[in-house]
C-alpha positions as CSV (number, residue, x, y, z in Angstrom):
1,X,29.1,-27.4,3.7
2,X,27.9,-25.1,1.0
3,X,26.3,-27.9,-0.9
4,X,24.0,-29.0,1.9
5,X,21.3,-26.4,2.3
6,X,18.4,-26.9,4.7
7,X,15.0,-27.8,3.1
8,X,13.6,-24.3,3.9
9,X,16.7,-22.4,2.7
10,X,16.2,-23.0,-1.0
11,X,15.6,-25.3,-3.9
12,X,18.1,-27.2,-6.1
13,X,18.5,-24.1,-8.3
14,X,19.5,-22.0,-5.3
15,X,16.3,-19.9,-5.2
16,X,14.3,-19.7,-2.0
17,X,11.5,-22.1,-1.7
18,X,8.1,-20.5,-2.2
19,X,4.4,-21.6,-1.7
20,X,2.7,-23.5,-4.5
21,X,0.8,-21.6,-7.2
22,X,-2.6,-22.8,-5.8
23,X,-1.7,-21.4,-2.4
24,X,-0.8,-18.0,-4.0
25,X,-4.2,-17.9,-5.8
26,X,-6.0,-18.9,-2.6
27,X,-4.3,-16.3,-0.5
28,X,-4.9,-13.6,-3.1
29,X,-8.7,-14.3,-2.9
30,X,-8.8,-14.6,0.8
31,X,-6.9,-11.4,1.3
32,X,-9.3,-9.5,-1.0
33,X,-12.4,-11.0,0.6
34,X,-11.2,-10.2,4.1
35,X,-10.6,-6.6,3.0
36,X,-14.1,-6.4,1.4
37,X,-15.8,-7.3,4.7
38,X,-14.4,-4.0,6.2
39,X,-14.9,-1.7,3.2
40,X,-18.2,-2.8,1.7
41,X,-20.1,0.3,3.1
42,X,-17.5,2.5,1.4
43,X,-17.9,0.7,-1.9
44,X,-21.7,1.2,-1.7
45,X,-21.2,5.0,-1.1
46,X,-18.7,5.2,-3.9
47,X,-21.1,3.6,-6.4
48,X,-24.0,5.8,-5.3
49,X,-21.9,8.9,-5.6
50,X,-20.8,7.9,-9.2
51,X,-24.4,7.4,-10.2
52,X,-25.7,10.6,-8.5
53,X,-26.6,13.3,-11.0
54,X,-26.6,10.9,-13.9
55,X,-28.2,12.3,-17.0
56,X,-28.1,16.0,-15.9
57,X,-30.4,15.2,-12.9
58,X,-30.0,16.9,-9.6
59,X,-27.3,15.2,-7.6
60,X,-28.9,13.0,-4.9
61,X,-25.9,13.4,-2.6
62,X,-23.9,16.5,-1.9
63,X,-21.0,14.7,-0.2
64,X,-20.0,11.2,0.7
65,X,-21.0,11.9,4.3
66,X,-24.4,13.0,3.1
67,X,-24.7,9.8,1.0
68,X,-23.8,7.7,4.0
69,X,-26.3,9.3,6.4
70,X,-29.0,9.3,3.7
71,X,-28.5,5.5,3.1
72,X,-28.5,4.8,6.8
73,X,-31.7,6.8,7.3
74,X,-33.6,5.3,4.3
75,X,-32.3,1.7,4.4
76,X,-31.0,1.2,7.9
77,X,-27.7,-0.3,9.1
78,X,-28.2,-3.4,7.1
79,X,-28.6,-1.3,4.0
80,X,-24.9,-0.2,3.9
81,X,-23.9,-3.8,3.5
82,X,-26.1,-4.3,0.5
83,X,-24.3,-6.3,-2.2
84,X,-21.8,-7.9,0.3
85,X,-22.3,-11.3,-1.3
86,X,-21.5,-9.9,-4.7
87,X,-18.4,-8.1,-3.3
88,X,-17.1,-11.3,-1.8
89,X,-17.7,-13.2,-5.1
90,X,-15.9,-10.5,-7.0
91,X,-12.9,-10.9,-4.7
92,X,-13.0,-14.7,-5.0
93,X,-12.8,-14.5,-8.8
94,X,-11.2,-11.2,-9.7
95,X,-8.7,-10.8,-6.9
96,X,-7.8,-14.5,-6.8
97,X,-6.9,-14.4,-10.5
98,X,-5.2,-11.0,-10.4
99,X,-2.9,-11.4,-7.4
100,X,-2.2,-15.1,-8.2
101,X,-1.0,-14.4,-11.7
102,X,0.9,-11.3,-10.6
103,X,2.7,-13.2,-7.9
104,X,3.6,-16.1,-10.2
105,X,4.9,-13.8,-13.0
106,X,6.8,-11.6,-10.6
107,X,8.6,-14.6,-9.2
108,X,9.4,-16.0,-12.6
109,X,10.8,-12.7,-13.8
110,X,12.9,-12.2,-10.7
111,X,16.6,-12.8,-11.4
112,X,18.5,-15.9,-10.0
113,X,20.4,-13.5,-7.7
114,X,17.1,-12.1,-6.3
115,X,17.0,-9.0,-8.5
116,X,13.4,-7.9,-8.9
117,X,11.9,-6.9,-12.3
118,X,12.2,-3.2,-13.2
119,X,9.3,-0.8,-12.9
120,X,8.1,-1.0,-16.5
121,X,8.1,-4.8,-16.3
122,X,6.2,-4.6,-13.0
123,X,3.6,-2.4,-14.7
124,X,3.2,-4.9,-17.6
125,X,2.8,-7.8,-15.2
126,X,0.2,-5.8,-13.3
127,X,-1.8,-5.0,-16.4
128,X,-1.7,-8.6,-17.7
129,X,-2.9,-9.9,-14.3
130,X,-5.6,-7.2,-14.0
131,X,-7.1,-7.7,-17.4
132,X,-7.3,-11.4,-16.9
133,X,-8.8,-11.1,-13.5
134,X,-11.3,-8.5,-14.7
135,X,-12.7,-10.8,-17.4
136,X,-13.2,-13.6,-14.9
137,X,-14.8,-11.3,-12.3
138,X,-17.1,-9.2,-14.6
139,X,-20.3,-11.1,-13.8
140,X,-19.8,-10.5,-10.1
141,X,-19.0,-6.9,-10.8
142,X,-22.2,-6.4,-12.7
143,X,-24.2,-7.9,-9.9
144,X,-22.4,-5.8,-7.3
145,X,-23.0,-2.5,-9.2
146,X,-26.7,-3.3,-9.6
147,X,-27.2,-4.5,-6.0
148,X,-25.5,-1.4,-4.5
149,X,-27.4,0.9,-6.8
150,X,-30.9,-0.6,-6.2
151,X,-31.7,1.3,-3.0
152,X,-31.5,4.7,-4.8
153,X,-34.4,3.8,-7.1
154,X,-38.2,4.1,-6.5
155,X,-39.6,0.8,-5.1
156,X,-41.3,-0.1,-8.4
157,X,-38.1,0.3,-10.4
158,X,-35.8,-1.8,-8.2
159,X,-34.4,-5.1,-9.4
160,X,-34.7,-6.6,-6.0
161,X,-31.9,-9.2,-6.2
162,X,-31.8,-11.4,-3.0
163,X,-28.1,-12.2,-3.3
164,X,-25.3,-12.5,-5.9
165,X,-26.4,-15.9,-7.1
166,X,-30.0,-14.8,-7.5
167,X,-28.7,-11.7,-9.4
168,X,-26.6,-13.8,-11.8
169,X,-29.4,-16.3,-12.5
170,X,-32.0,-13.6,-13.1
171,X,-29.7,-11.5,-15.3
172,X,-29.0,-14.6,-17.4
173,X,-32.7,-15.5,-17.6
174,X,-34.1,-12.0,-18.1
175,X,-31.4,-10.3,-20.2
176,X,-29.3,-13.2,-21.6
177,X,-26.0,-14.6,-20.6
178,X,-23.9,-12.0,-22.5
179,X,-25.3,-9.4,-20.2
180,X,-23.2,-10.9,-17.4
181,X,-20.2,-9.6,-19.3
182,X,-21.8,-6.2,-20.0
183,X,-19.1,-3.5,-19.6
184,X,-16.4,-6.1,-19.9
185,X,-14.1,-3.8,-22.0
186,X,-14.2,-0.8,-19.6
187,X,-13.9,-3.2,-16.7
188,X,-10.8,-4.7,-18.2
189,X,-9.5,-1.2,-19.1
190,X,-10.1,-0.1,-15.5
191,X,-8.3,-3.2,-14.3
192,X,-5.3,-2.4,-16.5
193,X,-5.1,1.1,-15.1
194,X,-5.7,0.0,-11.5
195,X,-3.2,-2.8,-11.6
196,X,-0.5,-1.0,-13.4
197,X,-0.8,1.7,-10.8
198,X,-1.6,-0.4,-7.7
199,X,0.5,-3.5,-8.0
200,X,3.5,-1.9,-9.6
201,X,3.5,1.2,-7.3
202,X,3.1,-1.1,-4.3
203,X,6.1,-3.1,-5.2
204,X,8.1,0.0,-6.1
205,X,7.0,1.8,-3.0
206,X,7.9,-1.2,-0.8
207,X,11.2,-1.6,-2.5
208,X,12.0,2.2,-2.1
209,X,11.0,2.2,1.6
210,X,13.2,-0.9,2.3
211,X,16.1,0.7,0.3
212,X,15.8,3.9,2.4
213,X,17.1,2.1,5.4
214,X,14.3,3.5,7.6
215,X,12.0,0.5,7.2
216,X,12.3,-3.2,7.6
217,X,10.0,-5.8,5.9
218,X,7.2,-5.6,8.5
219,X,3.6,-4.5,8.8
220,X,4.5,-0.7,9.0
221,X,6.3,-0.9,5.7
222,X,3.4,-2.8,4.1
223,X,1.0,-0.2,5.4
224,X,3.0,2.8,4.1
225,X,3.6,1.2,0.7
226,X,-0.1,0.4,0.5
227,X,-1.3,3.9,1.3
228,X,1.0,5.3,-1.5
229,X,-0.2,2.7,-3.9
230,X,-3.9,3.4,-3.1
231,X,-3.4,7.2,-3.7
232,X,-1.7,6.7,-7.1
233,X,-4.4,4.2,-8.1
234,X,-7.3,6.5,-7.1
235,X,-6.0,9.4,-9.1
236,X,-5.4,7.3,-12.2
237,X,-8.5,5.2,-12.4
238,X,-11.5,7.3,-11.5
239,X,-12.6,8.3,-15.0
240,X,-12.4,4.7,-16.2
241,X,-14.3,3.5,-13.1
242,X,-17.2,5.9,-13.6
243,X,-17.6,4.6,-17.2
244,X,-17.6,1.0,-15.9
245,X,-20.2,1.8,-13.2
246,X,-22.6,3.7,-15.5
247,X,-22.5,1.0,-18.2
248,X,-23.0,-1.9,-15.9
249,X,-26.0,-0.2,-14.2
250,X,-27.7,1.1,-17.3
251,X,-31.1,0.0,-18.5
252,X,-32.7,-0.4,-21.9
253,X,-34.8,2.6,-22.9
254,X,-37.3,1.9,-25.7
255,X,-35.2,-1.0,-26.7
256,X,-32.0,1.0,-26.8
257,X,-29.2,1.1,-24.1
258,X,-28.6,4.4,-22.3
259,X,-25.0,4.5,-23.4
260,X,-23.5,3.2,-26.7
261,X,-20.1,2.6,-25.3
262,X,-17.5,3.9,-22.9
263,X,-16.7,7.0,-25.0
264,X,-20.4,7.9,-25.0
265,X,-20.4,7.8,-21.2
266,X,-17.4,10.1,-21.0
267,X,-18.9,12.6,-23.5
268,X,-22.3,12.6,-21.7
269,X,-20.7,13.0,-18.3
270,X,-18.5,15.9,-19.5
271,X,-21.4,17.5,-21.4
272,X,-24.1,17.3,-18.7
273,X,-22.2,17.1,-15.5
274,X,-18.9,18.9,-16.2
275,X,-15.4,17.7,-16.9
276,X,-14.4,17.3,-13.2
277,X,-17.4,15.0,-12.7
278,X,-15.2,12.3,-14.1
279,X,-13.5,12.5,-10.7
280,X,-16.8,12.8,-8.9
281,X,-16.5,11.3,-5.4
282,X,-12.7,11.3,-5.1
283,X,-13.0,11.1,-1.3
284,X,-15.3,8.0,-1.1
285,X,-13.3,6.4,-3.9
286,X,-10.1,6.7,-2.0
287,X,-11.8,6.0,1.3
288,X,-12.8,2.6,-0.2
289,X,-9.7,1.9,-2.4
290,X,-7.1,3.1,0.1
291,X,-8.2,0.9,3.0
292,X,-9.0,-2.0,0.7
293,X,-5.5,-1.8,-0.8
294,X,-3.9,-1.6,2.7
295,X,-6.0,-4.5,4.1
296,X,-5.5,-6.7,1.0
297,X,-1.7,-6.5,1.0
298,X,-1.4,-6.7,4.8
299,X,-3.6,-9.9,4.8
300,X,-1.6,-11.3,1.9
301,X,1.8,-10.5,3.4
302,X,0.8,-12.0,6.8
303,X,-0.6,-15.2,5.2
304,X,2.5,-15.6,3.1
305,X,4.7,-15.2,6.1
306,X,2.6,-17.6,8.2
307,X,2.8,-20.2,5.4
308,X,6.5,-19.9,5.1
309,X,7.0,-20.1,8.8
310,X,4.7,-23.2,9.1
311,X,5.5,-25.1,5.9
312,X,8.7,-23.9,4.4
313,X,11.0,-23.3,7.3
314,X,13.6,-26.0,8.0
C-alpha cells in the first residue's frame, strides 16, 4: 500500500511532484508583468523623485503627491503610464530569470524530508538569482529609466523614445551597444540587495507566519509576508537604487559622463543634496515596491496552485 503512491502525490524519490522549470520561469515573468500593469504610475513617480534636485538644482517635486499631480497636469493621464512597454520587458527578462532561478535552487536545496534551506542559504540563493536576472534585464532597465525621466526635460532635450524597442534600437545606434548595459554593476548590486532582502525575507516571513499557527497557506498569508518583505527591501535598497537611476539616465557633458561610477554618485548626492537624500522618496519607493512585491507573489502563488490543481493532482 505504501509503495503505490498516486501520480500527483510524489515522484519516485518520494518528493512531491512540481511544475517543470520552464513553467517556473514563465510564471515568474507573468507574475511580475501582471504586477507592473498596476504599479507603473508609482514606478514613474519614484524615478522622477530620485532625479529631482539632481546636481544641487532646486527639487522639482516637494512630495510624491506633488509629483503625481504635476505629471498628470503636464502630461495627462496617459503620461503616468509612460514607459509601460519597458517595464513589461524588464519583468519578462529580469523577473523571469530571477524568480525562475530562485525557485529551482530553493527546491534543489530543500531536504528530502521537506526541510527548507536556512535563512543564510535563502539569502545566497536570492542574491545569485537577482544578480543573474539583473544582468539579463539591464537593457530594459536603461530604457525604462530614460522613458520615465523624459517628461521632466525641456522639449528640445527629450529623447522621445516611442516604445521600448525603439529605445533599445536607438540607444544601440546612437550610443553603441555597450550603453545598453550602462549601470550594469549598480543594477546587479541593487538586485543583490533587493533579492537578499525580498526573496529571503518573503520565504522567512511566510514560514514564520505559518509556524505561528495563526495563518494557513492562503492569500492572506501571502499578502502579509509580502508586505513585510517589501518594507525590508525598501529600507535596504534605496541608496543603491538612486545610484542605478542616476547612472542610467546620465548624459555625456563635453564628451565626459556626468558620473564616473557609483561611488561618485553617492558622494555627489551626499555633498550637494544631503546624506538623507540617499533615501529620497521613501514613500513612493515603498508605494511602488510594496504593492509590486505583494502582487508578484500573489500572482505567482495562485498560478502555481492552479497548475498543481490542473496538471499535478491525481
